[in-house]
Amino acid sequence: MRAWLLLPLLFAASSARAQTDWSHAARVEVRLSSFDFDPDSIHLRAGQPVVLHLVNTGRGGHNFAAPQFFAAAHVGAGPVRNGAVEVPGHQAVDVRLVPTRGDYRLRCTHTLHTTFGMSGRIVVD
């Protein structure tokens, strides 16, 4: 089979991803506080659009780091950098994505935050 015959299929797949209907996406709020994610176990459905609403309830900065999760997901919009989302103190950040099945590690990579218990997991069924 010639490679050029596959181009329409690749274009159709990327167009379908780009046309995700975010108006019906589930909204999941995760609160980041001094050394805690609430909830610390997040359950999502594979292939279903979701808006992660990350809220930092404290003064200091935190991040929502899940490199394998973000690498596997189709991220529609949001400030994901190197597998993490920075959330400044007393601010919120939204990340739109379509998750992929798996069990992923979640943590805050700021100095000693994981050591003090700021970790969790993301389960996508």
PDB file of C-alpha atoms in Angstrom:
ATOM      1  CA  MET A   1       0.000   0.000   0.000  1.00  0.00           C
ATOM      2  CA  ARG A   2       1.284   3.434  -0.812  1.00  0.00           C
ATOM      3  CA  ALA A   3       1.795   5.850   2.091  1.00  0.00           C
ATOM      4  CA  TRP A   4      -0.172   8.618   0.345  1.00  0.00           C
ATOM      5  CA  LEU A   5      -3.288   6.456   0.570  1.00  0.00           C
ATOM      6  CA  LEU A   6      -3.123   6.761   4.358  1.00  0.00           C
ATOM      7  CA  LEU A   7      -3.154  10.577   4.359  1.00  0.00           C
ATOM      8  CA  PRO A   8      -6.978  10.902   4.286  1.00  0.00           C
ATOM      9  CA  LEU A   9      -7.229   8.568   7.293  1.00  0.00           C
ATOM     10  CA  LEU A  10      -4.646  10.537   9.259  1.00  0.00           C
ATOM     11  CA  PHE A  11      -6.362  13.830   8.398  1.00  0.00           C
ATOM     12  CA  ALA A  12      -9.762  12.467   9.472  1.00  0.00           C
ATOM     13  CA  ALA A  13      -8.369  11.264  12.804  1.00  0.00           C
ATOM     14  CA  SER A  14      -6.729  14.609  13.578  1.00  0.00           C
ATOM     15  CA  SER A  15      -9.880  16.516  12.523  1.00  0.00           C
ATOM     16  CA  ALA A  16     -12.011  14.406  14.862  1.00  0.00           C
ATOM     17  CA  ARG A  17      -9.718  15.282  17.766  1.00  0.00           C
ATOM     18  CA  ALA A  18      -9.760  18.972  16.883  1.00  0.00           C
ATOM     19  CA  GLN A  19     -13.577  18.957  16.836  1.00  0.00           C
ATOM     20  CA  THR A  20     -14.073  17.748  20.416  1.00  0.00           C
ATOM     21  CA  ASP A  21     -17.339  19.098  21.843  1.00  0.00           C
ATOM     22  CA  TRP A  22     -16.144  20.777  25.043  1.00  0.00           C
ATOM     23  CA  SER A  23     -19.647  22.044  25.905  1.00  0.00           C
ATOM     24  CA  HIS A  24     -20.523  18.570  27.236  1.00  0.00           C
ATOM     25  CA  ALA A  25     -17.175  17.839  28.896  1.00  0.00           C
ATOM     26  CA  ALA A  26     -17.190  16.673  32.507  1.00  0.00           C
ATOM     27  CA  ARG A  27     -15.665  19.195  34.914  1.00  0.00           C
ATOM     28  CA  VAL A  28     -13.397  17.793  37.618  1.00  0.00           C
ATOM     29  CA  GLU A  29     -12.164  20.162  40.317  1.00  0.00           C
ATOM     30  CA  VAL A  30      -8.914  19.378  42.102  1.00  0.00           C
ATOM     31  CA  ARG A  31      -7.838  21.578  45.005  1.00  0.00           C
ATOM     32  CA  LEU A  32      -4.115  22.038  45.631  1.00  0.00           C
ATOM     33  CA  SER A  33      -3.188  23.113  49.145  1.00  0.00           C
ATOM     34  CA  SER A  34      -0.201  22.896  51.432  1.00  0.00           C
ATOM     35  CA  PHE A  35       0.981  19.401  50.614  1.00  0.00           C
ATOM     36  CA  ASP A  36      -2.319  17.896  49.504  1.00  0.00           C
ATOM     37  CA  PHE A  37      -4.405  17.210  46.402  1.00  0.00           C
ATOM     38  CA  ASP A  38      -8.145  16.982  47.069  1.00  0.00           C
ATOM     39  CA  PRO A  39      -9.144  14.519  45.808  1.00  0.00           C
ATOM     40  CA  ASP A  40      -5.836  12.652  45.709  1.00  0.00           C
ATOM     41  CA  SER A  41      -7.316   9.903  43.525  1.00  0.00           C
ATOM     42  CA  ILE A  42      -8.946  11.131  40.321  1.00  0.00           C
ATOM     43  CA  HIS A  43     -11.102   8.776  38.237  1.00  0.00           C
ATOM     44  CA  LEU A  44     -11.818   9.601  34.592  1.00  0.00           C
ATOM     45  CA  ARG A  45     -13.322   7.810  31.596  1.00  0.00           C
ATOM     46  CA  ALA A  46     -11.127   7.023  28.614  1.00  0.00           C
ATOM     47  CA  GLY A  47     -12.041   8.953  25.494  1.00  0.00           C
ATOM     48  CA  GLN A  48     -14.464  11.278  27.323  1.00  0.00           C
ATOM     49  CA  PRO A  49     -13.624  15.008  27.226  1.00  0.00           C
ATOM     50  CA  VAL A  50     -12.911  16.540  30.617  1.00  0.00           C
ATOM     51  CA  VAL A  51     -11.986  19.960  31.966  1.00  0.00           C
ATOM     52  CA  LEU A  52      -9.604  19.697  34.904  1.00  0.00           C
ATOM     53  CA  HIS A  53     -10.244  22.747  37.078  1.00  0.00           C
ATOM     54  CA  LEU A  54      -7.124  23.081  39.238  1.00  0.00           C
ATOM     55  CA  VAL A  55      -7.542  25.438  42.201  1.00  0.00           C
ATOM     56  CA  ASN A  56      -4.653  26.489  44.431  1.00  0.00           C
ATOM     57  CA  THR A  57      -6.204  27.371  47.790  1.00  0.00           C
ATOM     58  CA  GLY A  58      -2.981  28.602  49.383  1.00  0.00           C
ATOM     59  CA  ARG A  59      -0.563  31.485  49.003  1.00  0.00           C
ATOM     60  CA  GLY A  60       2.385  29.479  47.692  1.00  0.00           C
ATOM     61  CA  GLY A  61       2.697  27.947  44.254  1.00  0.00           C
ATOM     62  CA  HIS A  62       2.049  24.305  43.430  1.00  0.00           C
ATOM     63  CA  ASN A  63       1.927  22.235  40.326  1.00  0.00           C
ATOM     64  CA  PHE A  64      -0.087  19.304  39.003  1.00  0.00           C
ATOM     65  CA  ALA A  65       2.600  17.043  37.543  1.00  0.00           C
ATOM     66  CA  ALA A  66       1.573  13.881  35.694  1.00  0.00           C
ATOM     67  CA  PRO A  67       3.928  13.546  32.703  1.00  0.00           C
ATOM     68  CA  GLN A  68       2.741  10.106  31.537  1.00  0.00           C
ATOM     69  CA  PHE A  69      -0.919  11.133  31.863  1.00  0.00           C
ATOM     70  CA  PHE A  70      -0.497  14.301  29.802  1.00  0.00           C
ATOM     71  CA  ALA A  71       1.700  12.525  27.222  1.00  0.00           C
ATOM     72  CA  ALA A  72      -0.987   9.872  26.665  1.00  0.00           C
ATOM     73  CA  ALA A  73      -3.948  12.301  26.606  1.00  0.00           C
ATOM     74  CA  HIS A  74      -5.093  14.571  23.819  1.00  0.00           C
ATOM     75  CA  VAL A  75      -4.701  17.985  25.452  1.00  0.00           C
ATOM     76  CA  GLY A  76      -7.128  20.445  23.853  1.00  0.00           C
ATOM     77  CA  ALA A  77      -6.201  23.594  25.738  1.00  0.00           C
ATOM     78  CA  GLY A  78      -4.319  24.512  28.846  1.00  0.00           C
ATOM     79  CA  PRO A  79      -0.878  25.414  30.069  1.00  0.00           C
ATOM     80  CA  VAL A  80       0.746  21.962  30.219  1.00  0.00           C
ATOM     81  CA  ARG A  81       4.536  22.304  30.146  1.00  0.00           C
ATOM     82  CA  ASN A  82       6.868  19.314  30.456  1.00  0.00           C
ATOM     83  CA  GLY A  83       4.054  17.177  31.864  1.00  0.00           C
ATOM     84  CA  ALA A  84       2.991  19.652  34.550  1.00  0.00           C
ATOM     85  CA  VAL A  85       0.639  22.588  35.111  1.00  0.00           C
ATOM     86  CA  GLU A  86       1.787  25.417  37.365  1.00  0.00           C
ATOM     87  CA  VAL A  87      -0.942  26.886  39.573  1.00  0.00           C
ATOM     88  CA  PRO A  88       0.057  30.109  41.367  1.00  0.00           C
ATOM     89  CA  GLY A  89      -1.255  30.856  44.858  1.00  0.00           C
ATOM     90  CA  HIS A  90      -4.966  31.734  45.109  1.00  0.00           C
ATOM     91  CA  GLN A  91      -5.487  31.082  41.393  1.00  0.00           C
ATOM     92  CA  ALA A  92      -7.174  28.478  39.203  1.00  0.00           C
ATOM     93  CA  VAL A  93      -6.199  26.931  35.887  1.00  0.00           C
ATOM     94  CA  ASP A  94      -8.351  24.906  33.472  1.00  0.00           C
ATOM     95  CA  VAL A  95      -6.963  22.121  31.301  1.00  0.00           C
ATOM     96  CA  ARG A  96      -9.146  20.580  28.592  1.00  0.00           C
ATOM     97  CA  LEU A  97      -8.215  17.063  27.572  1.00  0.00           C
ATOM     98  CA  VAL A  98      -9.389  13.663  26.428  1.00  0.00           C
ATOM     99  CA  PRO A  99      -7.734  11.023  28.645  1.00  0.00           C
ATOM    100  CA  THR A 100      -6.336   7.652  27.626  1.00  0.00           C
ATOM    101  CA  ARG A 101      -6.856   4.471  29.654  1.00  0.00           C
ATOM    102  CA  GLY A 102      -4.218   3.882  32.302  1.00  0.00           C
ATOM    103  CA  ASP A 103      -3.077   4.368  35.883  1.00  0.00           C
ATOM    104  CA  TYR A 104      -0.906   7.458  36.296  1.00  0.00           C
ATOM    105  CA  ARG A 105       1.188   9.000  39.062  1.00  0.00           C
ATOM    106  CA  LEU A 106       0.346  12.542  40.199  1.00  0.00           C
ATOM    107  CA  ARG A 107       2.558  14.787  42.321  1.00  0.00           C
ATOM    108  CA  CYS A 108       3.727  18.324  42.985  1.00  0.00           C
ATOM    109  CA  THR A 109       7.346  18.679  41.906  1.00  0.00           C
ATOM    110  CA  HIS A 110       8.085  21.810  43.937  1.00  0.00           C
ATOM    111  CA  THR A 111      10.886  21.315  46.463  1.00  0.00           C
ATOM    112  CA  LEU A 112       9.895  18.747  49.133  1.00  0.00           C
ATOM    113  CA  HIS A 113       6.148  18.928  48.320  1.00  0.00           C
ATOM    114  CA  THR A 114       5.980  15.251  47.287  1.00  0.00           C
ATOM    115  CA  THR A 115       7.994  14.306  50.383  1.00  0.00           C
ATOM    116  CA  PHE A 116       5.427  16.112  52.543  1.00  0.00           C
ATOM    117  CA  GLY A 117       2.607  14.093  50.958  1.00  0.00           C
ATOM    118  CA  MET A 118       1.533  16.043  47.895  1.00  0.00           C
ATOM    119  CA  SER A 119       1.001  13.039  45.639  1.00  0.00           C
ATOM    120  CA  GLY A 120      -1.820  10.975  44.226  1.00  0.00           C
ATOM    121  CA  ARG A 121      -2.969   9.075  41.187  1.00  0.00           C
ATOM    122  CA  ILE A 122      -5.135   9.408  38.129  1.00  0.00           C
ATOM    123  CA  VAL A 123      -7.079   6.320  37.055  1.00  0.00           C
ATOM    124  CA  VAL A 124      -8.628   6.302  33.591  1.00  0.00           C
ATOM    125  CA  ASP A 125     -11.033   3.428  32.902  1.00  0.00           C
TER     126      ASP A 125
END
